[in-house]
Each structure stands twice: as structure tokens, then as C-alpha cells.
Coordinates of C-alpha atoms in Angstrom, one line a residue:
X9 CA -15.2 5.3 8.7
X10 CA -18.9 4.4 8.8
X11 CA -19.5 6.4 5.7
X12 CA -16.9 4.4 3.8
X13 CA -18.4 1.1 4.9
X14 CA -21.9 2.3 4.0
X15 CA -20.8 3.2 0.5
X16 CA -18.3 0.5 -0.3
X17 CA -19.0 -2.4 2.2
X18 CA -22.8 -2.1 2.2
X19 CA -23.4 -5.9 2.3
X20 CA -21.1 -6.2 5.3
X21 CA -22.1 -2.9 7.0
X22 CA -23.4 -4.5 10.2
X23 CA -20.2 -6.6 10.6
X24 CA -17.8 -3.7 9.7
X25 CA -19.7 -1.3 12.0
X26 CA -19.5 -3.8 14.9
X27 CA -15.7 -4.2 14.3
X28 CA -15.3 -0.4 14.3
X29 CA -17.3 -0.1 17.5
X30 CA -14.9 -2.6 19.2
X31 CA -11.9 -0.8 17.8
X32 CA -12.9 2.6 18.9
X33 CA -13.8 1.3 22.4
X34 CA -10.2 0.0 22.7
X35 CA -8.7 3.2 21.5
X36 CA -10.7 5.3 24.0
X37 CA -9.7 2.8 26.7
X38 CA -6.0 3.2 25.8
X39 CA -6.4 7.0 26.0
X40 CA -8.2 6.6 29.4
X41 CA -11.3 8.4 28.0
X42 CA -14.6 7.3 29.6
X43 CA -17.5 6.8 27.3
X44 CA -20.1 9.5 27.4
X45 CA -23.8 9.0 26.5
X46 CA -26.0 11.3 24.5
X47 CA -29.4 11.4 22.9
X48 CA -28.2 13.7 20.1
X49 CA -27.4 12.2 16.7
X50 CA -23.6 12.0 16.1
X51 CA -23.8 9.6 13.2
X52 CA -26.0 9.4 10.2
X53 CA -29.6 8.5 11.1
X54 CA -29.7 6.5 7.9
X55 CA -27.5 3.9 9.5
X56 CA -30.4 2.9 11.8
X57 CA -31.9 1.0 9.0
X58 CA -28.9 -1.3 8.8
X59 CA -27.6 -1.6 12.3
X60 CA -29.2 -3.2 15.4
X61 CA -30.3 -0.8 18.1
X62 CA -27.5 -1.5 20.5
X63 CA -24.7 -1.1 17.8
X64 CA -26.2 2.1 16.6
X65 CA -26.5 3.6 20.1
X66 CA -22.9 2.5 21.0
X67 CA -21.4 4.0 17.9
X68 CA -23.4 7.2 18.4
X69 CA -22.0 7.5 21.9
X70 CA -18.5 6.7 20.7
X71 CA -18.5 9.5 18.1
X72 CA -20.0 11.9 20.6
X73 CA -17.2 11.0 23.1
X74 CA -14.5 11.5 20.4
X75 CA -15.8 15.0 19.5
X76 CA -16.4 16.0 23.1
X77 CA -12.7 15.2 23.9
X78 CA -11.2 17.2 21.0
X79 CA -10.7 14.1 18.8
X80 CA -10.1 16.4 15.8
X81 CA -6.7 17.3 17.4
X82 CA -5.7 13.7 18.3
X83 CA -3.2 12.0 16.0
X84 CA -5.3 8.8 15.8
X85 CA -8.9 9.7 16.7
X86 CA -9.1 12.4 14.0
X87 CA -8.8 9.7 11.3
X88 CA -12.2 8.4 12.2
X89 CA -14.1 11.7 11.8
X90 CA -15.9 12.2 8.5
X91 CA -16.1 16.0 8.9
X92 CA -12.3 16.2 8.5
X93 CA -12.5 14.7 5.0
X94 CA -12.3 17.6 2.6
X95 CA -12.3 18.6 -1.1
X96 CA -8.9 19.2 -2.6
X97 CA -8.0 22.9 -2.7
X98 CA -4.3 22.8 -3.7
X99 CA -2.8 24.0 -6.9
X100 CA -0.9 20.8 -7.6
X101 CA -3.4 17.9 -7.9
X102 CA -2.9 14.3 -8.8
X103 CA -5.1 11.2 -9.5
X104 CA -3.9 7.8 -8.5
X105 CA -5.3 4.7 -10.4
X106 CA -4.6 1.2 -9.0
X107 CA -3.7 3.1 -5.8
X108 CA -3.5 0.2 -3.4
X109 CA -2.9 1.4 0.1
X110 CA -1.3 4.6 -1.2
X111 CA 2.5 4.2 -1.3
X112 CA 2.9 6.1 -4.5
X113 CA 0.3 8.7 -3.4
X114 CA 2.1 9.2 -0.1
X115 CA 5.3 10.0 -1.9
X116 CA 3.5 12.5 -4.1
X117 CA 1.9 14.1 -1.0
X118 CA 5.3 14.3 0.8
X119 CA 6.6 16.2 -2.3
X120 CA 3.8 18.8 -2.1
X121 CA 1.1 17.4 -4.4
X122 CA -2.5 16.8 -3.2
X123 CA -4.8 13.8 -4.2
X124 CA -8.0 14.7 -6.1
X125 CA -9.1 11.2 -7.3
X126 CA -8.3 7.7 -6.1
X127 CA -9.2 4.4 -7.7
X128 CA -8.8 0.7 -6.8
X129 CA -10.9 -2.4 -7.1
X130 CA -9.4 -3.8 -3.9
X131 CA -11.8 -2.4 -1.2
X132 CA -9.5 -3.1 1.8
X133 CA -6.7 -1.2 0.2
X134 CA -9.0 1.7 -0.6
X135 CA -10.2 1.7 3.1
X136 CA -6.6 2.0 4.2
X137 CA -6.0 4.9 1.8
X138 CA -9.2 6.7 2.9
X139 CA -8.5 6.2 6.6
X140 CA -5.0 7.7 6.4
X141 CA -5.8 10.7 4.3
X142 CA -8.3 13.6 4.5
X143 CA -9.8 13.4 1.0
X144 CA -13.6 13.5 0.6
X145 CA -15.3 10.1 0.1
X146 CA -16.8 11.3 -3.3
X147 CA -13.3 11.4 -4.6
X148 CA -12.9 7.6 -4.3
X149 CA -13.8 5.1 -7.0
X150 CA -14.0 1.5 -5.8
X151 CA -14.3 -0.4 -9.0
X152 CA -13.1 -1.5 -12.4
X153 CA -11.1 1.1 -14.3
X154 CA -12.8 0.0 -17.5
X155 CA -16.1 1.1 -16.2
X156 CA -14.6 4.4 -15.0
X157 CA -13.4 5.1 -18.5
X158 CA -16.8 4.1 -20.0
X159 CA -18.6 6.4 -17.6
X160 CA -16.0 9.1 -17.6
X161 CA -18.4 12.0 -18.3
X162 CA -20.0 11.4 -14.9
X163 CA -16.7 12.0 -13.2
X164 CA -15.0 14.5 -15.5
X165 CA -15.6 17.4 -13.1
X166 CA -13.4 15.6 -10.5
X167 CA -10.4 15.8 -12.8
X168 CA -10.2 19.5 -13.3
X169 CA -6.7 20.9 -12.9
X170 CA -5.0 17.5 -12.5
X171 CA -1.3 18.0 -13.0
X172 CA -0.1 14.4 -12.4
X173 CA -1.5 11.0 -13.0
X174 CA 0.0 8.1 -11.1
X175 CA -0.5 4.3 -11.2
X176 CA 0.8 0.8 -11.6
X177 CA -1.5 -1.0 -14.0
X178 CA -1.1 -4.8 -13.5
X179 CA 0.0 -6.4 -16.8
X180 CA 0.7 -10.0 -17.4
X181 CA 2.3 -9.1 -20.7
X182 CA 5.1 -7.4 -18.7
X183 CA 6.0 -10.6 -16.9
X184 CA 9.4 -12.2 -17.6
X185 CA 7.5 -15.5 -17.2
X186 CA 5.9 -14.9 -20.6
X187 CA 8.8 -15.1 -23.0
X188 CA 6.8 -14.3 -26.2
X189 CA 4.4 -11.9 -24.4
X190 CA 2.5 -11.1 -27.6
X191 CA 0.1 -13.4 -29.4
X192 CA 0.3 -13.3 -33.2
X193 CA -2.4 -12.2 -35.6
X194 CA -3.4 -14.5 -38.4
X195 CA -1.2 -12.6 -40.8
X196 CA 1.8 -13.3 -38.5
X197 CA 2.2 -9.6 -37.5
X198 CA 2.6 -8.9 -33.8
X199 CA -0.3 -7.5 -31.9
X200 CA 0.0 -4.0 -30.6
X201 CA 0.9 -4.1 -27.0
X202 CA -2.2 -2.1 -26.1
X203 CA -4.4 -4.6 -27.8
X204 CA -3.0 -7.7 -26.0
X205 CA -5.9 -8.9 -23.9
X206 CA -3.7 -9.6 -21.0
X207 CA -2.9 -5.9 -20.8
X208 CA -6.5 -4.6 -20.6
X209 CA -5.8 -2.6 -17.4
X210 CA -2.8 -0.9 -19.0
X211 CA -5.0 -0.1 -22.0
X212 CA -7.5 1.8 -19.9
X213 CA -4.8 3.6 -17.9
X214 CA -3.5 5.0 -21.2
X215 CA -7.0 6.0 -22.2
X216 CA -7.3 8.0 -19.0
X217 CA -4.1 9.8 -19.9
X218 CA -5.8 10.8 -23.1
X219 CA -9.0 11.9 -21.3
X220 CA -7.3 13.9 -18.6
X221 CA -4.2 15.3 -20.3
X222 CA -1.9 15.8 -17.2
X223 CA 1.3 17.6 -17.3
X224 CA 3.2 14.6 -16.0
X225 CA 2.4 10.9 -15.4
X226 CA 4.2 8.2 -13.4
X227 CA 3.6 4.5 -14.4
X228 CA 5.2 1.8 -12.2
X229 CA 5.6 -1.9 -13.0
X230 CA 8.0 -4.9 -12.9
X231 CA 11.3 -4.6 -14.8
X232 CA 9.9 -6.8 -17.6
X233 CA 8.0 -3.7 -18.7
X234 CA 11.3 -2.2 -20.0
X235 CA 11.4 -4.7 -22.9
X236 CA 8.3 -3.1 -24.4
X237 CA 9.3 0.5 -23.8
X238 CA 9.1 1.6 -27.4
X239 CA 5.6 0.2 -28.0
X240 CA 4.4 1.6 -24.7
X241 CA 5.6 5.1 -25.6
X242 CA 4.0 4.8 -29.1
X243 CA 0.7 3.7 -27.5
X244 CA 0.7 6.7 -25.2
X245 CA 1.5 9.2 -27.9
X246 CA -1.1 7.7 -30.3
X247 CA -4.0 7.7 -27.8
X248 CA -3.2 11.0 -26.0
X249 CA -2.2 13.0 -29.0
X250 CA 0.1 14.8 -26.6
X251 CA 3.7 15.3 -27.3
X252 CA 5.0 13.6 -24.2
X253 CA 8.7 13.0 -23.6
X254 CA 9.6 10.0 -21.5
X255 CA 12.0 9.0 -18.7
X256 CA 12.4 5.2 -18.5
X257 CA 13.7 4.6 -15.0
X258 CA 15.2 1.1 -14.2
X259 CA 15.7 1.5 -10.5
X260 CA 16.5 -0.5 -7.4
X261 CA 15.1 1.0 -4.1
X262 CA 18.4 0.5 -2.3
X263 CA 20.0 3.1 -4.6
X264 CA 17.9 5.7 -2.8
X265 CA 18.6 4.9 0.8
X266 CA 15.7 2.4 1.1
X267 CA 16.8 -0.7 3.1
X268 CA 15.4 -3.1 0.4
X269 CA 16.6 -4.8 -2.7
X270 CA 13.5 -3.9 -4.9
X271 CA 14.0 -3.6 -8.6
X272 CA 11.3 -1.8 -10.6
X273 CA 10.7 -0.1 -13.9
X274 CA 9.1 3.3 -13.7
X275 CA 8.1 5.3 -16.8
X276 CA 7.7 9.1 -16.2
X277 CA 6.2 11.2 -18.9
X278 CA 6.1 15.0 -19.3
X279 CA 5.0 17.6 -21.9
X280 CA 8.2 19.7 -21.8
X281 CA 11.2 17.7 -23.0
X282 CA 13.6 20.1 -21.3
X283 CA 12.0 19.6 -18.0
X284 CA 11.8 15.9 -18.5
X285 CA 15.5 15.8 -19.3
X286 CA 16.4 17.7 -16.1
X287 CA 14.2 15.4 -14.0
X288 CA 16.0 12.4 -15.4
X289 CA 19.4 13.9 -14.7
X290 CA 18.4 14.9 -11.1
X291 CA 17.1 11.4 -10.3
X292 CA 20.2 9.7 -11.8
X293 CA 22.4 12.0 -9.7
X294 CA 20.6 10.9 -6.5
X295 CA 21.4 7.2 -7.1
X296 CA 23.8 5.5 -4.8
X297 CA 25.6 2.2 -5.1
X298 CA 23.9 0.9 -2.0
X299 CA 21.6 2.2 0.8
X300 CA 23.0 3.8 3.9
X301 CA 20.4 1.9 5.8
X302 CA 20.0 -1.8 6.5
X303 CA 17.2 -4.0 7.7
X304 CA 18.2 -3.5 11.4
X305 CA 17.5 0.2 11.0
X306 CA 13.9 -0.6 10.0
X307 CA 13.3 -3.1 12.8
X308 CA 14.7 -0.8 15.5
X309 CA 12.7 -0.2 18.6
X310 CA 9.6 -2.3 18.0
X311 CA 8.2 -4.5 20.8
X312 CA 9.4 -8.1 20.8
X313 CA 6.6 -10.5 19.9
X314 CA 6.1 -14.2 19.2
X315 CA 3.6 -16.0 17.1
X316 CA -0.1 -16.5 17.4
X317 CA -0.7 -19.6 19.5
X318 CA -4.1 -20.3 18.0
X319 CA -4.3 -21.7 14.5
X320 CA -8.0 -21.0 14.0
X321 CA -8.1 -17.6 15.7
X322 CA -6.8 -15.5 12.9
X323 CA -7.7 -12.1 14.5
X324 CA -6.2 -13.0 17.9
X325 CA -4.0 -10.3 19.4
X326 CA -2.2 -10.2 22.7
X327 CA 1.1 -9.3 24.4
X328 CA 2.4 -12.6 23.1
X329 CA 1.8 -12.1 19.3
X330 CA 1.2 -8.3 19.1
X331 CA -1.7 -5.9 18.4
X332 CA -3.5 -4.1 15.6
X333 CA -3.3 -0.9 17.6
X334 CA -1.3 -0.5 20.7
X335 CA -0.5 2.7 22.6
X336 CA 3.2 2.7 23.1
X337 CA 5.9 5.1 22.1
X338 CA 9.0 3.5 20.5
X339 CA 12.4 5.0 20.2
X340 CA 13.5 6.5 16.9
X341 CA 16.8 6.2 15.0
X342 CA 18.0 8.2 12.0
X343 CA 16.2 6.0 9.5
X344 CA 12.9 6.1 11.3
X345 CA 13.1 9.9 11.5
X346 CA 13.6 10.0 7.8
X347 CA 10.3 8.2 7.1
X348 CA 8.2 9.6 10.0
X349 CA 6.7 13.1 9.7
X350 CA 5.7 13.2 13.3
X351 CA 6.2 11.1 16.4
X352 CA 3.4 8.6 16.9
X353 CA 2.3 7.4 20.3
X354 CA 1.0 4.1 18.8
X355 CA 2.4 1.0 17.1
X356 CA 0.1 -0.2 14.4
X357 CA -0.2 -3.6 12.6
X358 CA 2.6 -5.2 14.7
X359 CA 1.1 -8.6 14.9
X360 CA 2.2 -12.1 13.8
X361 CA 0.4 -15.2 12.5
X362 CA 0.2 -18.8 13.6
X363 CA 3.1 -21.1 12.9
X364 CA 3.4 -24.8 13.8
X365 CA 6.1 -26.2 16.0
X366 CA 8.1 -27.5 13.1
X367 CA 8.3 -24.1 11.5
X368 CA 9.1 -22.4 14.7
X369 CA 12.1 -24.8 15.3
X370 CA 13.3 -24.1 11.7
X371 CA 13.0 -20.3 12.4
X372 CA 15.2 -20.8 15.5
X373 CA 17.8 -23.0 14.0
X374 CA 18.5 -21.3 10.7
X375 CA 21.4 -18.8 10.8
X376 CA 21.0 -15.5 9.1
X377 CA 21.2 -15.6 5.3
X378 CA 20.5 -19.4 5.2
X379 CA 17.6 -21.1 3.3
X380 CA 15.9 -24.4 3.1
X381 CA 19.1 -26.2 2.0
X382 CA 21.0 -25.4 5.2
X383 CA 22.3 -28.4 7.1
X384 CA 20.9 -27.2 10.4
X385 CA 17.3 -27.9 9.5
X386 CA 17.5 -30.9 7.2
X387 CA 16.0 -33.2 9.9
X388 CA 13.0 -30.8 10.1
X389 CA 12.6 -29.8 6.4
X390 CA 9.5 -31.4 5.0
X391 CA 10.5 -30.3 1.5
X392 CA 14.0 -31.8 1.4
X393 CA 12.9 -34.4 -1.3
X394 CA 12.0 -31.5 -3.5
X395 CA 14.9 -29.2 -2.9
X396 CA 15.1 -28.3 -6.6
X397 CA 11.6 -26.8 -6.2
X398 CA 11.7 -25.5 -2.6
X399 CA 15.1 -24.0 -2.2
X400 CA 13.3 -20.8 -1.2
X401 CA 10.7 -22.3 1.1
X402 CA 12.6 -20.8 4.1
X403 CA 14.9 -17.9 4.4
X404 CA 16.2 -16.0 7.4
X405 CA 16.9 -12.3 6.7
X406 CA 20.2 -10.7 7.5
X407 CA 20.0 -7.8 9.9
X408 CA 23.1 -6.1 8.6
X409 CA 22.1 -6.0 4.9
X410 CA 19.1 -4.5 3.0
X411 CA 16.0 -6.6 3.1
X412 CA 15.0 -8.8 0.2
X413 CA 12.0 -7.6 -1.9
X414 CA 8.8 -7.3 0.1
X415 CA 6.1 -9.0 -1.9
X416 CA 2.4 -9.7 -1.5
X417 CA 3.2 -13.4 -1.1
X418 CA 3.7 -12.6 2.6
X419 CA -0.1 -12.9 2.9
X420 CA 0.3 -16.7 2.4
X421 CA 3.2 -17.2 4.8
X422 CA 6.4 -15.4 5.9
X423 CA 8.8 -18.3 5.6
X424 CA 10.9 -16.3 3.2
X425 CA 11.0 -13.4 5.6
X426 CA 12.1 -14.9 8.9
X427 CA 13.1 -12.3 11.4
X428 CA 16.8 -12.3 12.0
X429 CA 16.5 -12.4 15.8
X430 CA 13.0 -13.6 16.7
X431 CA 11.5 -16.9 15.8
X432 CA 8.7 -15.6 13.5
X433 CA 8.2 -13.9 10.2
X434 CA 8.3 -10.2 9.8
X435 CA 5.2 -8.4 11.1
X436 CA 3.2 -6.2 8.7
X437 CA 4.6 -3.1 10.5
X438 CA 8.2 -4.3 10.0
X439 CA 7.5 -4.9 6.3
X440 CA 5.8 -1.5 6.1
X441 CA 8.9 0.2 7.6
X442 CA 11.1 -1.5 4.9
X443 CA 8.6 -0.1 2.4
X444 CA 9.2 3.3 4.0
X445 CA 5.6 3.8 5.2
X446 CA 5.5 6.1 8.2
X447 CA 4.7 4.5 11.6
X448 CA 1.4 6.4 11.8
X449 CA 0.1 4.7 8.6
X450 CA -2.6 2.2 9.8
X451 CA -3.4 -0.6 7.5
X452 CA -7.1 -1.7 7.4
X453 CA -8.6 -5.1 6.9
X454 CA -7.3 -8.5 8.0
X455 CA -3.7 -9.5 8.7
X456 CA -3.5 -11.0 5.2
X457 CA -4.9 -7.8 3.7
X458 CA -2.1 -5.8 5.5
X459 CA 0.6 -8.0 3.9
X460 CA -1.0 -7.8 0.5
X461 CA -1.3 -4.0 0.6
X462 CA 2.3 -3.5 1.8
X463 CA 3.8 -6.0 -0.6
X464 CA 2.0 -4.4 -3.6
X465 CA 3.0 -0.8 -2.7
X466 CA 5.6 1.4 -4.2
X467 CA 8.1 2.4 -1.5
X468 CA 7.0 5.8 -0.3
X469 CA 10.5 7.3 -0.3
X470 CA 11.1 6.2 -3.9
X471 CA 7.8 7.8 -5.0
X472 CA 8.7 10.9 -3.0
X473 CA 12.1 11.3 -4.8
X474 CA 10.5 11.1 -8.2
X475 CA 7.7 13.4 -7.2
X476 CA 10.0 16.0 -5.7
X477 CA 11.9 16.3 -9.0
X478 CA 8.6 16.8 -10.8
X479 CA 7.5 19.4 -8.3
X480 CA 10.6 21.5 -8.9
X481 CA 9.2 22.4 -12.3
X482 CA 6.3 24.2 -10.6
X483 CA 8.4 26.2 -8.2

């Protein structure tokens, strides 16, 4: 991880390296591995210029200890080792733009594809992606997609043999909150969708399709995108000059055994119209009326925790409010076995934030399925004079139903995601399980970073279902 911080967090390198040193020390302690000392270099000597002497020496000893104790074979320690990051060698390669923490990518990987290029401007999300996968650092681009397109010749060699492009370009023009969505030209003709200044990221995503020419692409966004389907398809055909056929998927995650009510629009494109037609039929055939799994299945087995007792200690972790990394094996049920590739002897990101006494009492009193208007909390509700605005200030989830849509708003508070049994909001790990991330997927950054990454992600299992149907055309 030091190499990632050196490249993408250079201004914060000392701080990030110190945090990593503390983290590795705790992991070794949990594994009952004593620290070994060495005079041999086990980390890049270049780091000496940017780290104080003690931090450099401790990190050098930590990496020596990991390697000495076969860390490359350990399910967690191996993720810290730079020598295990490799160039892609597979036949079915993909590039992921606006990758976030990697939900869409992980679904493609589960289906048999291999990442070859990853881009996001959000550094903490890219750190999570890098940590959880074995892709070489030079295959990551932490920056504006516009600059990537403008400098594409410098990176062209990294896109050889790309078969699939994936991504979810953020577009304000897709939002249902913008009823007109297009500004008008002086001659009263509507602007092309691709020329709308609010959709600049979408514009450069389409340009990359034209530069790379993949066999297939997957573009995910909110359902409002569907209203402009015809123009989007015209834009893609005009810029790529490829004869793509399209699959417009208006889906709800719970239709695919995901315990979440999450409605999204996903546009899949492919060169062969017969293959595209079969992919569409296969995906439609896999839809169900509702998920076989419910929220209780996702919450199963995790340690009971409360809330952070310290308002100003944002990084506090303990038995009381949970841990970033804790060595404890948890039981598995059918749902968890469906999202976990291997058993994991750790629980990651199962930690909660601070809540004041008023909120905690509301959390305790609200029955499942009730919101801010429920009579049980009116004597505590600070927003009752603005009920027309704050009907959704609080909501307690129902354990026997699918979860409401996990969103990045959880980074501000989890009042709309109150645990059905414990007086707190959902932890990031619980939200990640609802999003079908495997339990061994460790989110990096702060607590709020975890919530943002998880809320912005495509559910892994939804991505896997689409990618699996695409993969069938190569087999």
C-alpha cells in the first residue's frame, strides 16, 4: 500500500504511512506474530526522503515480518504486498471508468473477466479497489476522465485487447429532479444530450468507447437515464462509428435475489445483434418478482455493537462500537455463502458512528417500518414542526423485508437506516453485505468514505449476472 500512497497521496504520505504502520501492527498482533527486526531493505529506499527515521524503520520491519511469515499465503496480509500486484494476462480484459470501490468490477471478475485499467477521481475509492485486487499500480488512473481522453496516446498501450468497458458516468441531466433536462439553443432546437454541459463526464465516457472499441460495454445510472435512451444510443453510434446493438435494462436489484430495493437503468451494448438479443432474453429470464433473501439474511452473524460514545473521536474503535479490522470468524447462512468466495477469519468495517442521546432514544422506540411521523417518538422529534419536509428524517428498517436503497447519504447520518434490533444505524459492513460485497472486501479511508463508496456502488451480484451473460458469448 505504500506504493499507492506514494503515487496518489504524496502530500499526505507521512500521515498515510503512519496509519498503515499502526494498522499492520494491529493485524500482526491479532495473528500473534511477533515483530522481527532487520537491516535489509524491505520497502523502497526512496520513502526515506519523506518519512521520519522511526516510521521508515518500523514499516521496514513490518514488511520483513510479513514476508518472513508467509504473508503471501495469508488471506489479509497478502493484500499489503506490492510484489503480488501483477499485469493482466487473461484473455477477457475490461476497463472500468468511474470505478468507485469496485462493485461493477467485482461482478465482472466473478464472471471470469480480468481488470486491465481502472479510473476514478475519488482517491479513497481507488485505494479500496487497489487493496482488494491484484492489478499493477500502473494500471490505475486517479484523475479526471477528460484529461485521460486528452492524453489518451500516453495510455493507449494499456487498452490492448480490451473486450468490455464498464462505468457509471455521473450525469445531472439524467436526474428526475431536472424536468426539462436540456437547455435550448438560440434557435429553440434542443441541445444534443452529449453537448449538455451537465453531462460532460458522460461525453468523455462515450469518447473512450470510440477510442477503445470494445466488444461490449456496460453503462449504469439512475432510472432517469431511460428517458433519453434514443439520444444516448445515437450519441454512441455517432462517436464510435461502431454498429452497436443495445440492451436497455430497467432493473430492480431484488429481482435478482439481492435483499435490496434498488432501481437502476443499465445500458448494455454489443457489436453482434444476435448475441445482444440472447443476452437480453437470458437476463429477463433470470428476473424474479422478489428476492428470496431479506435484510435479516444480510445482517446474520455479525457481532452486536453500539454507537461511538465520543462525538469528536471519529476514528474511535472498541468492543463497544466495533472495529475497522477484527479477527473473528462469523457464522454463514445461505445468503452469505452466495456472496462470499471463501471463508474470512476477519470482520471488516463493522463500526458505528456517534449519535446523541435523543437519537438513540428514537432508535430504541421506533418500531420496524416506522418513520419520523410515528406517535412513539413525537415527544422526541425535533423536526415535528416540519413534518412535510422531514417525514424521512428517521426510518427503522424491517428485518423481514428487503432493505431500502443503500445510498451515499449514509456518510452524513444513518437515521434512515436504523438497525431493526440494535439502537444504531447500519454499519458499513452491513450496508456492504446488502450491496452483495463479499465479507473479505475491506473498504479504505474514513468511516464516511466507507459509506460513500458502498452507497455509490453497483451491487456485485447484479453486475455478475450481467457479466456472466456477456461471458457466455466467449465460451
